[in-house]
Short mmCIF file of C-alpha atoms in Angstrom, two decimals:
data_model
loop_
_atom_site.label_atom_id
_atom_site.label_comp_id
_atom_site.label_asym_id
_atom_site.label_seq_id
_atom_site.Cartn_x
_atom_site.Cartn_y
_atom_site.Cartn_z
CA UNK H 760 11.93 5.74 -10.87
CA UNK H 761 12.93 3.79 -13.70
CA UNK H 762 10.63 3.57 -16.90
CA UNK H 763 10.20 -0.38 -16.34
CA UNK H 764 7.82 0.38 -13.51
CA UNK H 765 6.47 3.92 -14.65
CA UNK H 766 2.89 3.57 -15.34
CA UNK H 767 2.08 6.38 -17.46
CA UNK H 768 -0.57 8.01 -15.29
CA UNK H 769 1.44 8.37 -12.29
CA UNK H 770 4.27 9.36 -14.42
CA UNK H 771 3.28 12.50 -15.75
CA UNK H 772 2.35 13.53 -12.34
CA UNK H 773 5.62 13.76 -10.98
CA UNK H 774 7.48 15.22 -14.45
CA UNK H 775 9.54 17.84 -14.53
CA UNK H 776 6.77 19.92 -16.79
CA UNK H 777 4.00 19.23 -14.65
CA UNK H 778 5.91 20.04 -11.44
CA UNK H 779 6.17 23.87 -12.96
CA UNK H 780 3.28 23.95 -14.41
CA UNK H 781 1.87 23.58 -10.81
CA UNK H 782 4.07 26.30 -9.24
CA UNK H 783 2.32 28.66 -12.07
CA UNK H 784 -0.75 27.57 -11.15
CA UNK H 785 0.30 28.41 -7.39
CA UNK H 786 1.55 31.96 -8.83
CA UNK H 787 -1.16 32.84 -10.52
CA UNK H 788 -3.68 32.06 -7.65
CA UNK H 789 -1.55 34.60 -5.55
CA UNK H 790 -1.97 37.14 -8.48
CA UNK H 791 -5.75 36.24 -8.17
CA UNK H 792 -5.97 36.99 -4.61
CA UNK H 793 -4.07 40.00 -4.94
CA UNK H 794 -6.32 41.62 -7.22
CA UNK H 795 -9.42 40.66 -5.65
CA UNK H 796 -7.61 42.81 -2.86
CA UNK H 797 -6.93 45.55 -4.95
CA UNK H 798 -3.61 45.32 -5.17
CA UNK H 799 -2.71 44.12 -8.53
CA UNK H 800 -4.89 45.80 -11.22
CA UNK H 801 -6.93 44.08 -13.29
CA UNK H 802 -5.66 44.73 -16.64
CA UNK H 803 -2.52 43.52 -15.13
CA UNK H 804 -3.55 40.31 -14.13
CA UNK H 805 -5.44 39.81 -17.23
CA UNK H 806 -2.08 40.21 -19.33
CA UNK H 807 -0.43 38.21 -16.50
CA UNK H 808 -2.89 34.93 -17.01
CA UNK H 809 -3.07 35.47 -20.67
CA UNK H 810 0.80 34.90 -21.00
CA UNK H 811 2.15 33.33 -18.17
CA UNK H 812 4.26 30.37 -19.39
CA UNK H 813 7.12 29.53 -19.07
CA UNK H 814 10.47 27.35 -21.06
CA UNK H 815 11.85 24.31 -19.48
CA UNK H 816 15.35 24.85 -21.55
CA UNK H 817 15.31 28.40 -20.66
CA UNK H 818 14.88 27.25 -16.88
CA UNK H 819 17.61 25.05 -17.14
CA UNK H 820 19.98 27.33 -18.55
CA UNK H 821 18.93 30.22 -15.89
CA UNK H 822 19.42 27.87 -13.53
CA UNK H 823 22.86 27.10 -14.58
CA UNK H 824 23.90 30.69 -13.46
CA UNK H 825 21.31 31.35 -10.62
CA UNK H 826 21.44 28.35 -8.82
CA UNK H 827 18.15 28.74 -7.64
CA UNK H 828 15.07 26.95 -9.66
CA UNK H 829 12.30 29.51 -8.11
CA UNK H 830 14.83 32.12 -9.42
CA UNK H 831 14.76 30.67 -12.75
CA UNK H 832 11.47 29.47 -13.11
CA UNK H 833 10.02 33.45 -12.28
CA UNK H 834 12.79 34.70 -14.64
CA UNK H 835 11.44 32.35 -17.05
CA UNK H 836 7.67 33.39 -16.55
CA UNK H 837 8.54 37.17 -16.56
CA UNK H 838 9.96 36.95 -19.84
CA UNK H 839 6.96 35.99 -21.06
CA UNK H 840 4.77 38.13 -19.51
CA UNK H 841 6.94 41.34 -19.49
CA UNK H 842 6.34 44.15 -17.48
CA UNK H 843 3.25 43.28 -15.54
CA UNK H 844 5.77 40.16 -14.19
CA UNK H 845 6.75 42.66 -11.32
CA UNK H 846 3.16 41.61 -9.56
CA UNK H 847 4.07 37.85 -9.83
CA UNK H 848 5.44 36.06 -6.27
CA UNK H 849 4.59 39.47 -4.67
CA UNK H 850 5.46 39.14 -0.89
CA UNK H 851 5.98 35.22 -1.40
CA UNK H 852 9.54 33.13 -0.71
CA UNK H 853 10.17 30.04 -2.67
CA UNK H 854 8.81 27.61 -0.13
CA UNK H 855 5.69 29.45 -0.61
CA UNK H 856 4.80 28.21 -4.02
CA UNK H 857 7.08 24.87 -3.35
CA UNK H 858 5.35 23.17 -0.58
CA UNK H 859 1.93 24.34 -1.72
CA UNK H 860 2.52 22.85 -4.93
CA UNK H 861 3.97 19.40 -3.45
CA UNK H 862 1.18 19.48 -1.38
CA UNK H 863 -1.15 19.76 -4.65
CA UNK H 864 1.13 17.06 -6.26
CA UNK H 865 0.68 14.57 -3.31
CA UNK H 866 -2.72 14.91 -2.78
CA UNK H 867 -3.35 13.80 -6.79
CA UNK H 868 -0.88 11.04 -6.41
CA UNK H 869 -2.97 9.81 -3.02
CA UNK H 870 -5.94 9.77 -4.66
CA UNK H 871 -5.45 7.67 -7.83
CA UNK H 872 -3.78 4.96 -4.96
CA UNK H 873 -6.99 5.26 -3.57
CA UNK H 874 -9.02 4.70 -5.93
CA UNK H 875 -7.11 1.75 -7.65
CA UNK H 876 -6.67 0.55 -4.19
CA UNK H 877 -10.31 0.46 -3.65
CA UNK H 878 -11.03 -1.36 -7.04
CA UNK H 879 -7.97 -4.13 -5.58
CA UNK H 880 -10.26 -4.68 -2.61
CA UNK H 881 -13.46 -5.28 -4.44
CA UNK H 882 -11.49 -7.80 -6.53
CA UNK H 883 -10.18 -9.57 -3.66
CA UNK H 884 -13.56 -9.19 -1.79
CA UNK H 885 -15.01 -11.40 -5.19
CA UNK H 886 -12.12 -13.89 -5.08
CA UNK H 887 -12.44 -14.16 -1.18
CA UNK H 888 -16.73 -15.16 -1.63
CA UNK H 889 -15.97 -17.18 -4.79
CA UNK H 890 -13.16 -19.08 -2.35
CA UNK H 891 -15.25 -18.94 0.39
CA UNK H 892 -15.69 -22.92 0.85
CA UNK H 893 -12.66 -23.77 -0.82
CA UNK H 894 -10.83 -25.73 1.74
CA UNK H 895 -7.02 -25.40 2.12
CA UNK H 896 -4.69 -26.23 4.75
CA UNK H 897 -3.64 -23.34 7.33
CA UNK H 898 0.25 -23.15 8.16
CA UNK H 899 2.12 -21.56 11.12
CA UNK H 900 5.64 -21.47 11.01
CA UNK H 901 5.19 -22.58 7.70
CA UNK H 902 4.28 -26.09 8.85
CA UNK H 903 0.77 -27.53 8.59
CA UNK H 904 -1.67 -26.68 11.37
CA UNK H 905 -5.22 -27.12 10.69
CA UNK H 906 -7.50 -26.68 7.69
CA UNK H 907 -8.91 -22.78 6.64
CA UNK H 908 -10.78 -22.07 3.76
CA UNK H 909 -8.84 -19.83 0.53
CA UNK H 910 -11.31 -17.15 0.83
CA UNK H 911 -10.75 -17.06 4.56
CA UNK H 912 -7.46 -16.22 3.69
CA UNK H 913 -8.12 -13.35 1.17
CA UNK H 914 -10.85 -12.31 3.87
CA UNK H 915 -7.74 -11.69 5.74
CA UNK H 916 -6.03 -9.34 3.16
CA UNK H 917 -9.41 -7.84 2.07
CA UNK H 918 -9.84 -6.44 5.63
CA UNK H 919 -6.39 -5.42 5.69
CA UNK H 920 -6.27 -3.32 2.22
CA UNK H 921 -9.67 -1.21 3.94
CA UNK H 922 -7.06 -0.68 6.97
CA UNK H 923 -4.90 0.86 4.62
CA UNK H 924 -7.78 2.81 2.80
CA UNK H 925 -8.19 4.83 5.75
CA UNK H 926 -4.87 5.37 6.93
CA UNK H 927 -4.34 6.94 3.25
CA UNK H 928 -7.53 9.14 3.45
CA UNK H 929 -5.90 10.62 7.02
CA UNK H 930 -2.56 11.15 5.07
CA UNK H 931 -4.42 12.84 2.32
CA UNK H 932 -5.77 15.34 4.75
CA UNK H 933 -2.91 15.89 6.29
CA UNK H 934 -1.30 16.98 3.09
CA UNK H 935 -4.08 18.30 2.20
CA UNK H 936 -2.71 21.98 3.53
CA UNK H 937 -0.57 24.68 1.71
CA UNK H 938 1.07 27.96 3.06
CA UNK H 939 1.51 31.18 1.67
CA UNK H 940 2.84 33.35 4.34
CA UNK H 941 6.06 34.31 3.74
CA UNK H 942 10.17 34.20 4.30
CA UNK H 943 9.27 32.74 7.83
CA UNK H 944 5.69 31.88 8.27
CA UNK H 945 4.59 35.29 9.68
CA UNK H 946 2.73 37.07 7.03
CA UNK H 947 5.11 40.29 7.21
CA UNK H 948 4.91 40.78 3.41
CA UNK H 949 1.55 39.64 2.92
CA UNK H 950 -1.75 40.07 3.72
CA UNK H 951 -3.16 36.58 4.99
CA UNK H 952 -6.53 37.10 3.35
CA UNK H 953 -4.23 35.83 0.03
CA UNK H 954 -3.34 32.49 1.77
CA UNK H 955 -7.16 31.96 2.41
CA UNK H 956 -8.03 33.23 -1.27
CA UNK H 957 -5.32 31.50 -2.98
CA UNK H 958 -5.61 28.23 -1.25
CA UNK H 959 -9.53 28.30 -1.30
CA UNK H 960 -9.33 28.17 -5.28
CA UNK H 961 -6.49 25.16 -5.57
CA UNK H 962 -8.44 23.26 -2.67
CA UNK H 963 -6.14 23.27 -0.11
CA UNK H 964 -6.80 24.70 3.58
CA UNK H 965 -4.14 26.83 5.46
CA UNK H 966 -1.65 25.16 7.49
CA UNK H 967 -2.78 26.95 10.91
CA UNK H 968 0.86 27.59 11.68
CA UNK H 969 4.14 27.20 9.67
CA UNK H 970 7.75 28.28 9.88
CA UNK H 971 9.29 28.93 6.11
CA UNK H 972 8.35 25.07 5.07
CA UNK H 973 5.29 22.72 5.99
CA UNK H 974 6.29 20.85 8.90
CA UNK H 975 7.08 17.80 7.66
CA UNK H 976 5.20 15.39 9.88
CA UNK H 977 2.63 15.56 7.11
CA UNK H 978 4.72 14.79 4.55
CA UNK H 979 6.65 11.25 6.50
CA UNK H 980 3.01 10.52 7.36
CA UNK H 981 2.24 9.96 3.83
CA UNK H 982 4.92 8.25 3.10
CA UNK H 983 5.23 6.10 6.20
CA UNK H 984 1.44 4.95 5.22
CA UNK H 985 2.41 4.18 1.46
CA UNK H 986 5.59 2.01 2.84
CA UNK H 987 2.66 0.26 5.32
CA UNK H 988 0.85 -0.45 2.00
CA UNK H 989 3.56 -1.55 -0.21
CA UNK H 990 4.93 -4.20 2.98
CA UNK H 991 1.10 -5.57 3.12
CA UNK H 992 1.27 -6.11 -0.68
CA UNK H 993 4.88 -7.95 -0.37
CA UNK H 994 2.82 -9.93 2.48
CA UNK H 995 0.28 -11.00 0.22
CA UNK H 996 3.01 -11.67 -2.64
CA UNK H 997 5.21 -13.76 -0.35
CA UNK H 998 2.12 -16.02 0.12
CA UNK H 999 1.66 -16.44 -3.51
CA UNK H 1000 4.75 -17.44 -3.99
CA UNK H 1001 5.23 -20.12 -1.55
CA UNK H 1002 1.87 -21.58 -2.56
CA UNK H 1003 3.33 -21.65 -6.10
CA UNK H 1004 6.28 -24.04 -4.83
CA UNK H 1005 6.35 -26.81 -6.57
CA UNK H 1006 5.65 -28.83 -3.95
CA UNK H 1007 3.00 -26.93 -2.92
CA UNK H 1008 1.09 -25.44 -6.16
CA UNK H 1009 -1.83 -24.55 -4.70
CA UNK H 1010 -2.01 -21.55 -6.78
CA UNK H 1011 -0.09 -20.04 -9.51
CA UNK H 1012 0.27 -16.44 -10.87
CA UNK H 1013 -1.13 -16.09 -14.53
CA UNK H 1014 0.87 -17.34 -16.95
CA UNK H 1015 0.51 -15.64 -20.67
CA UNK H 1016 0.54 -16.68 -23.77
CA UNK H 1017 4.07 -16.34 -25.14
CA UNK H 1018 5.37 -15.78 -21.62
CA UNK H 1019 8.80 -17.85 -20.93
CA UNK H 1020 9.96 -18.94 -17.56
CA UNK H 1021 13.67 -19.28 -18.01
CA UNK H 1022 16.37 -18.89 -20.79
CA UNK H 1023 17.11 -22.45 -20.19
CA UNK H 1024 14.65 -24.56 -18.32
CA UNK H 1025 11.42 -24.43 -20.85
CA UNK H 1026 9.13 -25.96 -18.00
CA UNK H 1027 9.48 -22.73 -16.00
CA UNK H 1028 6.77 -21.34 -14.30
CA UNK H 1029 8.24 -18.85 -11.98
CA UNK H 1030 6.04 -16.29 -9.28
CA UNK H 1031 8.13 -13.55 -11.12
CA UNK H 1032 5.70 -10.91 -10.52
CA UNK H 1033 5.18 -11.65 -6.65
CA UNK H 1034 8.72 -11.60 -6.46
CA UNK H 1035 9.25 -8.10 -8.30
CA UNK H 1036 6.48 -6.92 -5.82
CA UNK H 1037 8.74 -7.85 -2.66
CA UNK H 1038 11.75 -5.88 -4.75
CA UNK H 1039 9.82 -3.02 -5.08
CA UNK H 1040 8.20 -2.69 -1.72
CA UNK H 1041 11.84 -2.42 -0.21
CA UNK H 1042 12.26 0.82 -2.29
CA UNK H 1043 9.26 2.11 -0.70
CA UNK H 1044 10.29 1.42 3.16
CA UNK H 1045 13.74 3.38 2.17
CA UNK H 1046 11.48 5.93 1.28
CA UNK H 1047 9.75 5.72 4.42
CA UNK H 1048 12.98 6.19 6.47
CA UNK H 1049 14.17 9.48 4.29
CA UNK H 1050 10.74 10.76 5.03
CA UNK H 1051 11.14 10.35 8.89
CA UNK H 1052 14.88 11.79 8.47
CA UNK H 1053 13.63 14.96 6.65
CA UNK H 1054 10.91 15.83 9.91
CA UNK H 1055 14.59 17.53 11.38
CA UNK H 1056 15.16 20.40 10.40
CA UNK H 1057 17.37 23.44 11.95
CA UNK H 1058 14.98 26.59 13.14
CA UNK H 1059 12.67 27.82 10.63
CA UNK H 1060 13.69 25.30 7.77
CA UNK H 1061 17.10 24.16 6.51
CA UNK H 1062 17.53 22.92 3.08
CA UNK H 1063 19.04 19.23 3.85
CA UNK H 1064 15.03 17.57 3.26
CA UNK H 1065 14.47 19.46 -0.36
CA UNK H 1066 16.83 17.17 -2.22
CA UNK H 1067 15.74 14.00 -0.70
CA UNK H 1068 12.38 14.78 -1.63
CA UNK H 1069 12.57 15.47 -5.01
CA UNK H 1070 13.48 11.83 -5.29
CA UNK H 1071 11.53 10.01 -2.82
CA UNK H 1072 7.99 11.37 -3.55
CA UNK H 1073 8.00 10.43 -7.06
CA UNK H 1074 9.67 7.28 -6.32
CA UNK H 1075 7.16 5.75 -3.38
CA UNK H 1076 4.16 7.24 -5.46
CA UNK H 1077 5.21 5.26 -8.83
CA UNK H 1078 6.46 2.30 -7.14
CA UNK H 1079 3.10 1.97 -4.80
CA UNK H 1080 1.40 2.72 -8.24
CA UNK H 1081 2.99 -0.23 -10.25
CA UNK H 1082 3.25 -2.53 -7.54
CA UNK H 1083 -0.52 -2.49 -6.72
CA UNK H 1084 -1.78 -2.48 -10.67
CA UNK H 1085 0.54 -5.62 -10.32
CA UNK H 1086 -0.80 -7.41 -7.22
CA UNK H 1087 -4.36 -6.51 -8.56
CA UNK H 1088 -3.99 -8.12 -11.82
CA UNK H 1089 -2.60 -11.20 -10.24
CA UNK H 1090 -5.54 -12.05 -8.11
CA UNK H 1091 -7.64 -11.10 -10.74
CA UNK H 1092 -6.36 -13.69 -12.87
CA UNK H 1093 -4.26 -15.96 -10.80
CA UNK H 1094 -4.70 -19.80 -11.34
CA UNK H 1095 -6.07 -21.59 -8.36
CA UNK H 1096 -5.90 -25.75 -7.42
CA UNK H 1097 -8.54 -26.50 -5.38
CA UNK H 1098 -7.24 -30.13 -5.86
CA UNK H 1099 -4.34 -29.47 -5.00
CA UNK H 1100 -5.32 -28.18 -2.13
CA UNK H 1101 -7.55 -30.99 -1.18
CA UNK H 1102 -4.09 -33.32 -1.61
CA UNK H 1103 -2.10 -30.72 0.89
CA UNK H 1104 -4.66 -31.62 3.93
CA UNK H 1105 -4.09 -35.18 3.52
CA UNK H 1106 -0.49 -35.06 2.88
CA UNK H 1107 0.15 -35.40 6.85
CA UNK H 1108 -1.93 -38.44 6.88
CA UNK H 1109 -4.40 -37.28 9.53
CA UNK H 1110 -1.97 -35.12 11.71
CA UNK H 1111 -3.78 -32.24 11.22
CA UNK H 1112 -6.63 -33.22 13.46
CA UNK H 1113 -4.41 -33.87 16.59
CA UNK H 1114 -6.64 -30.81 18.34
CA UNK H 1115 -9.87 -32.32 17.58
CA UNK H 1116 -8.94 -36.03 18.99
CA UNK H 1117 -7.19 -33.93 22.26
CA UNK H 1118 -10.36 -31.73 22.71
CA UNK H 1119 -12.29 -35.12 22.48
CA UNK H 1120 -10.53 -37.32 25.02
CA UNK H 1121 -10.28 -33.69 27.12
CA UNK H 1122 -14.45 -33.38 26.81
CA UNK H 1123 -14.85 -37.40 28.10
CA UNK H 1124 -12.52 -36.37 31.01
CA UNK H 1125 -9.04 -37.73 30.66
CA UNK H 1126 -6.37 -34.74 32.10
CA UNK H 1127 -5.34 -32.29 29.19
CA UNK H 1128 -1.74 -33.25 29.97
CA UNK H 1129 -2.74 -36.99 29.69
CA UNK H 1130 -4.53 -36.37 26.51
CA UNK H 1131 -1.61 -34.43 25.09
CA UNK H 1132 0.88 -37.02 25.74
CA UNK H 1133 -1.48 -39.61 24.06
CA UNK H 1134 -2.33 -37.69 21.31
CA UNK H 1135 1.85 -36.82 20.69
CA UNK H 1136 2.78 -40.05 21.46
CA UNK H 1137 0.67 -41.54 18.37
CA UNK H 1138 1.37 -38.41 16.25
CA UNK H 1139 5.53 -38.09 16.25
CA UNK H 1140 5.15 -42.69 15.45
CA UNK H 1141 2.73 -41.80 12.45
CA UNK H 1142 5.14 -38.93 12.01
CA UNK H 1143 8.48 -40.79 12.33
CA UNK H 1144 7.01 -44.14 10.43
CA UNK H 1145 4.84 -42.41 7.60
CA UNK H 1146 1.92 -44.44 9.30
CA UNK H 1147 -1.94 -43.43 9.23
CA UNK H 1148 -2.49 -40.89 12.31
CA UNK H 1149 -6.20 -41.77 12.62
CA UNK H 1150 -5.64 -45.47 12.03
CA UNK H 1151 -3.41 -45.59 14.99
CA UNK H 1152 -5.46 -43.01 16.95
CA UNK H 1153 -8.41 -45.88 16.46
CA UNK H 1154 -6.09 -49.28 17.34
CA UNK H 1155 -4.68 -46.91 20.88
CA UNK H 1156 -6.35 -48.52 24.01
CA UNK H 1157 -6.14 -45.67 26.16
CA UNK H 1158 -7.98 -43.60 23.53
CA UNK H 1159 -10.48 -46.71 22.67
CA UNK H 1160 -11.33 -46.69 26.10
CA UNK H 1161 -13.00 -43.13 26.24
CA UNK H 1162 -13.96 -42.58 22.63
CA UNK H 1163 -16.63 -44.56 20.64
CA UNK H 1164 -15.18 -45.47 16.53
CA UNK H 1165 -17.84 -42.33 15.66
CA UNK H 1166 -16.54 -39.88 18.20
CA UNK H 1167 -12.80 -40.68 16.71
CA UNK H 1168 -14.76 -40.70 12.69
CA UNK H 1169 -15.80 -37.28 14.11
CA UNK H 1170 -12.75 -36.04 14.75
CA UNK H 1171 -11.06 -36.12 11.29
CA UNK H 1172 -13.44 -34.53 9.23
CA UNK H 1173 -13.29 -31.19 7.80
CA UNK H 1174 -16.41 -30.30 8.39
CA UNK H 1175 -16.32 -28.62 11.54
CA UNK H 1176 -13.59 -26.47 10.15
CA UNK H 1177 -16.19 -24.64 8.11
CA UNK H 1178 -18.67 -23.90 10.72
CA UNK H 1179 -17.38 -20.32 12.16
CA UNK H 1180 -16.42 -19.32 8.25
CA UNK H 1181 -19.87 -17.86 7.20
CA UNK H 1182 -20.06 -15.75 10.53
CA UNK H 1183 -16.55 -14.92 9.85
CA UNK H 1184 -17.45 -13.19 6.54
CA UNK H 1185 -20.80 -11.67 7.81
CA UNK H 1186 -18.77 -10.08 10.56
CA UNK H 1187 -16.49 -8.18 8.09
CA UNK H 1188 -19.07 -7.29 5.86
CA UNK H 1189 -21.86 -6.75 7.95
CA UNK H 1190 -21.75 -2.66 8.14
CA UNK H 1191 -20.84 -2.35 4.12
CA UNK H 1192 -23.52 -1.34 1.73
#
């Protein structure tokens, strides 16, 4: 991922430094277990820990000739360690330390997206209970239909983000495995009581069963369930931006001081951020799909999944990462028009409450399809005409006949909109402490 949307955090997770500096620590819990099992002797593993290290250049240049990074990376370490080196990756192949550390460099990444993804739902759990009365129209096929509340629609996205919470805590123990158990998962160079003792101290568990790699289910689970999270985000940015529309301005992203909207227009105001988060989020699906590619592999492993990964992990994880910080900040300090809003439900002049005057002639007994074609008949003329729905609605003798001027009053107030909203909200939070 590019620097623009490297947050610095996430960043130095997935370097090149840190990457090897996790395969050490992988080594050198191997050389740990070992000598707990007598194998490697303790003075050895004392000089072994003392000055294990290793050179990026110097892996780079081995790497040039070997054409093998484990290769280098070990030649790297032994050179620095000397002669005790020989008890380093003892009875170990490459995927060994490789997926064990991924698996260590995953499960990090997962849980700083958890946590800032659990501090984005408590902000829009606040916005959703400051909004919760704060009537705005509802829209379905982007037309009006009939009035919500705002916070009924972050209620929405609040309950979705905890959906997401827990598919990422299933993904993080799913990855939440290593393996150390040799060239093709069968222990024949090692004794398995390392794999326990090694994985014990990084706090991983042993994959019950492995061929030379992880299988990567785990690993497209992950990032299947990051995509899921990114496309939810783009959701809630593609709702932000069409209720910045000028025409519609209901809300508006924050705008900075010093920010500029356009090279040319000066009035600009555009949902630039909402839009980047849609941009984004399609980088993260692609992800997705490489992830579901690499499950196929031939026999015990093939090689076709290693380079695909070295560019997709660190891409989803910092994309996710900067694309929620985003989203979070927005609704933090997004801009919000409650009068604007107010002017939306009246901007079909009454149409909106075609239900409620249906469902009344309906309750004093007229024929649903009667009522219907009463209730269309009077809504496509106010439609057509830019008349007053209600107005005709009150002058309509087949609708004067069955409804008193209160019962019609009745049906075009908002009111009644709000009535299910507070059991709405109790219902979502009623098992949270």
């Amino acid at each position: 991922m590019i620097d623009r949307y490297t947050r610095p955090a996430m960043g130095a997770i997935w370097t090149e430094e840190n990457k090897y500096r996790t395969w050490l620590r992988v080594e050198l819990a191997v050389c740990e277990a070992w000598a707990k099992l007598g194998k490697i002797p303790k003075g050895s593993l004392r000089t072994i820990k003392s000055k294990a290290g290793f050179s990026i250049d110097r892996i780079d240049a081995i790497e040039q000739v070997v054409k093998h990074d484990i290769v280098a990376f070990l030649t790297s370490v032994a050179e620095k360690v000397g002669p005790d080196s020989r008890h380093i990756h003892l009875g170990l192949t490459s995927y060994d330390v490789v997926d064990t550390s991924l698996s260590l460099l995953i499960k990090e990444s997962l849980e700083r997206v958890l946590a800032d993804l659990r501090a984005f739902r408590a902000v829009l759990k606040r916005q959703a209970l400051k909004h919760r009365k704060t009537v705005c129209i509802g829209r379905t096929h982007g037309i009006h239909a009939e009035p919500v509340t705002f916070g009924f629609k972050l209620l929405v996205w609040y309950e979705e983000v905890g959906r997401h919470i827990v598919r990422l805590e299933n993904a993080l123990r799913g990855i939440s495995v290593g393996r150390i158990s040799g060239s093709v998962g069968t222990y024949i160079h090692l004794d398995p009581r390392v794999e326990v003792l090694a994985l014990r101290s990084l706090k991983l568990a042993p994959a019950k069963v492995s061929t030379q790699v992880l299988q990567r289910d785990r690993h497209a689970e992950v990032l299947s369930a990051l995509a899921l999270l990114a496309t939810s985000i783009e959701k809630f940015a593609v709702e932000i931006r069409h209720l910045q529309r000028t025409e519609v301005l209901e809300l508006e992203e924050p705008f900075t001081k010093g920010q500029k909207g356009s090279s040319s227009m000066p009035h600009k105001k555009n949902p630039v951020r909402s839009e980047r988060i849609s941009g984004l989020a399609r980088l993260v699906r692609a992800d997705a799909q490489v992830g579901l590619e690499n499950m196929v592999l031939w026999h015990e492993r093939d090689i076709s999944h290693s380079s695909a990964e070295r560019v997709v992990f660190p891409d989803a994880f910092i994309a996710v990462d900067f694309l929620l910080a985003d989203a979070a900040d927005i609704v933090r300090s997004w801009v919000v028009h409650p009068d604007r809003m107010e002017a939306n439900i009246g901007a079909t002049r009454g149409l909106i409450f075609s239900q409620s005057v249906l469902l009344a002639l309906t309750r004093q007994g007229l024929a649903r399809e009667e009522a219907y074609q009463i209730v269309q008949r009077n809504s496509l003329k106010a439609w057509n005409e830019g008349l007053d729905f209600q107005a005709l609605v009150a002058a309509d003798p087949d609708v004067v006949r069955v409804l008193e001027p209160k019962d019609i009053d009745r049906c075009f107030s908002v009111a009644p909109y709000l009535d299910k909203i507070d059991y709405i909200f109790e219902r979502v939070f009623r098992h949270e402490s």
